Amino acid sequence: MGSYRSGKELHETPGQLENALLTQVKNMIKEERVTAIVLGCTGMMGMAKYLSKEMKAVGMPIQVIDPTAVALGYLQMMIRAGLTHSRLEYPKLDLRERGISCIKRP
């Protein structure tokens, strides 16, 4: 189950987003027995903590995942481990072939 709102709509009316998300999450827990929610937009940054706290307060604790935090954590893990994506799946681009010039550092 999903719901779409534009980035502009997310921030037009204070409290509107929070109320809509709380209603949606409660319905998903009751109707579909979900145990985790993944927010699908960086425009909802900060909502994961709010939703987790509010749902716990009404006796419906649920895991709410912020995609921005996950992406940054994944990037940090890759850097610390010295890993990169697969060159077989994503070969190194030759930007010159695409007519893109890069700034060369001294």
GROMACS .gro file of C-alpha atoms in nm:
model
  106
    1MET     CA    1   0.000   0.000   0.000
    2GLY     CA    2   0.139   0.340  -0.082
    3SER     CA    3   0.047   0.702  -0.092
    4TYR     CA    4   0.189   0.978  -0.309
    5ARG     CA    5   0.219   1.345  -0.234
    6SER     CA    6   0.435   1.598  -0.415
    7GLY     CA    7   0.726   1.765  -0.236
    8LYS     CA    8   0.530   2.090  -0.233
    9GLU     CA    9   0.227   1.922  -0.075
   10LEU     CA   10   0.443   1.773   0.198
   11HIS     CA   11   0.520   2.112   0.345
   12GLU     CA   12   0.220   2.331   0.256
   13THR     CA   13   0.020   2.298   0.577
   14PRO     CA   14   0.194   2.243   0.911
   15GLY     CA   15   0.074   1.921   1.073
   16GLN     CA   16  -0.106   1.797   0.761
   17LEU     CA   17   0.174   1.561   0.661
   18GLU     CA   18   0.216   1.427   1.013
   19ASN     CA   19  -0.157   1.358   1.051
   20ALA     CA   20  -0.183   1.196   0.707
   21LEU     CA   21   0.117   0.971   0.775
   22LEU     CA   22  -0.008   0.868   1.120
   23THR     CA   23  -0.347   0.777   0.976
   24GLN     CA   24  -0.187   0.583   0.690
   25VAL     CA   25   0.051   0.394   0.919
   26LYS     CA   26  -0.227   0.301   1.164
   27ASN     CA   27  -0.439   0.169   0.877
   28MET     CA   28  -0.150  -0.031   0.736
   29ILE     CA   29  -0.080  -0.190   1.075
   30LYS     CA   30  -0.446  -0.282   1.132
   31GLU     CA   31  -0.538  -0.388   0.779
   32GLU     CA   32  -0.215  -0.536   0.646
   33ARG     CA   33  -0.031  -0.622   0.968
   34VAL     CA   34   0.286  -0.444   0.852
   35THR     CA   35   0.582  -0.447   1.090
   36ALA     CA   36   0.797  -0.185   0.917
   37ILE     CA   37   0.747   0.126   0.706
   38VAL     CA   38   1.000   0.263   0.457
   39LEU     CA   39   0.951   0.630   0.382
   40GLY     CA   40   0.992   0.687   0.010
   41CYS     CA   41   1.106   1.045  -0.014
   42THR     CA   42   1.385   1.262   0.122
   43GLY     CA   43   1.119   1.530   0.167
   44MET     CA   44   1.007   1.329   0.470
   45MET     CA   45   1.344   1.361   0.641
   46GLY     CA   46   1.291   1.365   1.016
   47MET     CA   47   0.952   1.193   0.994
   48ALA     CA   48   1.085   0.849   1.090
   49LYS     CA   49   1.166   0.950   1.447
   50TYR     CA   50   0.837   1.136   1.481
   51LEU     CA   51   0.629   0.844   1.350
   52SER     CA   52   0.815   0.589   1.563
   53LYS     CA   53   0.761   0.797   1.875
   54GLU     CA   54   0.393   0.864   1.805
   55MET     CA   55   0.314   0.503   1.716
   56LYS     CA   56   0.487   0.378   2.029
   57ALA     CA   57   0.282   0.625   2.235
   58VAL     CA   58  -0.044   0.474   2.105
   59GLY     CA   59   0.073   0.119   2.169
   60MET     CA   60   0.160   0.037   1.809
   61PRO     CA   61   0.541   0.032   1.800
   62ILE     CA   62   0.671  -0.007   1.447
   63GLN     CA   63   1.004   0.023   1.268
   64VAL     CA   64   1.005   0.336   1.048
   65ILE     CA   65   1.297   0.359   0.805
   66ASP     CA   66   1.428   0.689   0.671
   67PRO     CA   67   1.579   0.628   0.324
   68THR     CA   68   1.820   0.921   0.357
   69ALA     CA   69   1.971   0.785   0.678
   70VAL     CA   70   1.997   0.436   0.527
   71ALA     CA   71   2.166   0.565   0.210
   72LEU     CA   72   2.418   0.769   0.409
   73GLY     CA   73   2.487   0.478   0.644
   74TYR     CA   74   2.539   0.246   0.348
   75LEU     CA   75   2.779   0.492   0.187
   76GLN     CA   76   2.977   0.525   0.511
   77MET     CA   77   2.997   0.147   0.545
   78MET     CA   78   3.120   0.110   0.186
   79ILE     CA   79   3.389   0.376   0.237
   80ARG     CA   80   3.507   0.228   0.570
   81ALA     CA   81   3.525  -0.121   0.423
   82GLY     CA   82   3.707   0.003   0.112
   83LEU     CA   83   3.434  -0.139  -0.110
   84THR     CA   84   3.284  -0.016  -0.433
   85HIS     CA   85   3.005  -0.128  -0.662
   86SER     CA   86   3.069  -0.413  -0.905
   87ARG     CA   87   3.269  -0.304  -1.211
   88LEU     CA   88   3.110  -0.598  -1.396
   89GLU     CA   89   2.764  -0.457  -1.337
   90TYR     CA   90   2.860  -0.088  -1.352
   91PRO     CA   91   3.174  -0.045  -1.565
   92LYS     CA   92   3.384   0.265  -1.517
   93LEU     CA   93   3.255   0.547  -1.736
   94ASP     CA   94   3.480   0.719  -1.982
   95LEU     CA   95   3.345   1.069  -1.947
   96ARG     CA   96   3.544   1.188  -2.248
   97GLU     CA   97   3.336   0.958  -2.467
   98ARG     CA   98   3.029   1.141  -2.347
   99GLY     CA   99   3.182   1.481  -2.405
  100ILE     CA  100   3.207   1.557  -2.035
  101SER     CA  101   3.525   1.719  -1.915
  102CYS     CA  102   3.639   1.696  -1.558
  103ILE     CA  103   3.832   1.946  -1.356
  104LYS     CA  104   4.181   1.811  -1.306
  105ARG     CA  105   4.329   1.863  -0.965
  106PRO     CA  106   4.695   1.958  -0.938
   0.00000   0.00000   0.00000
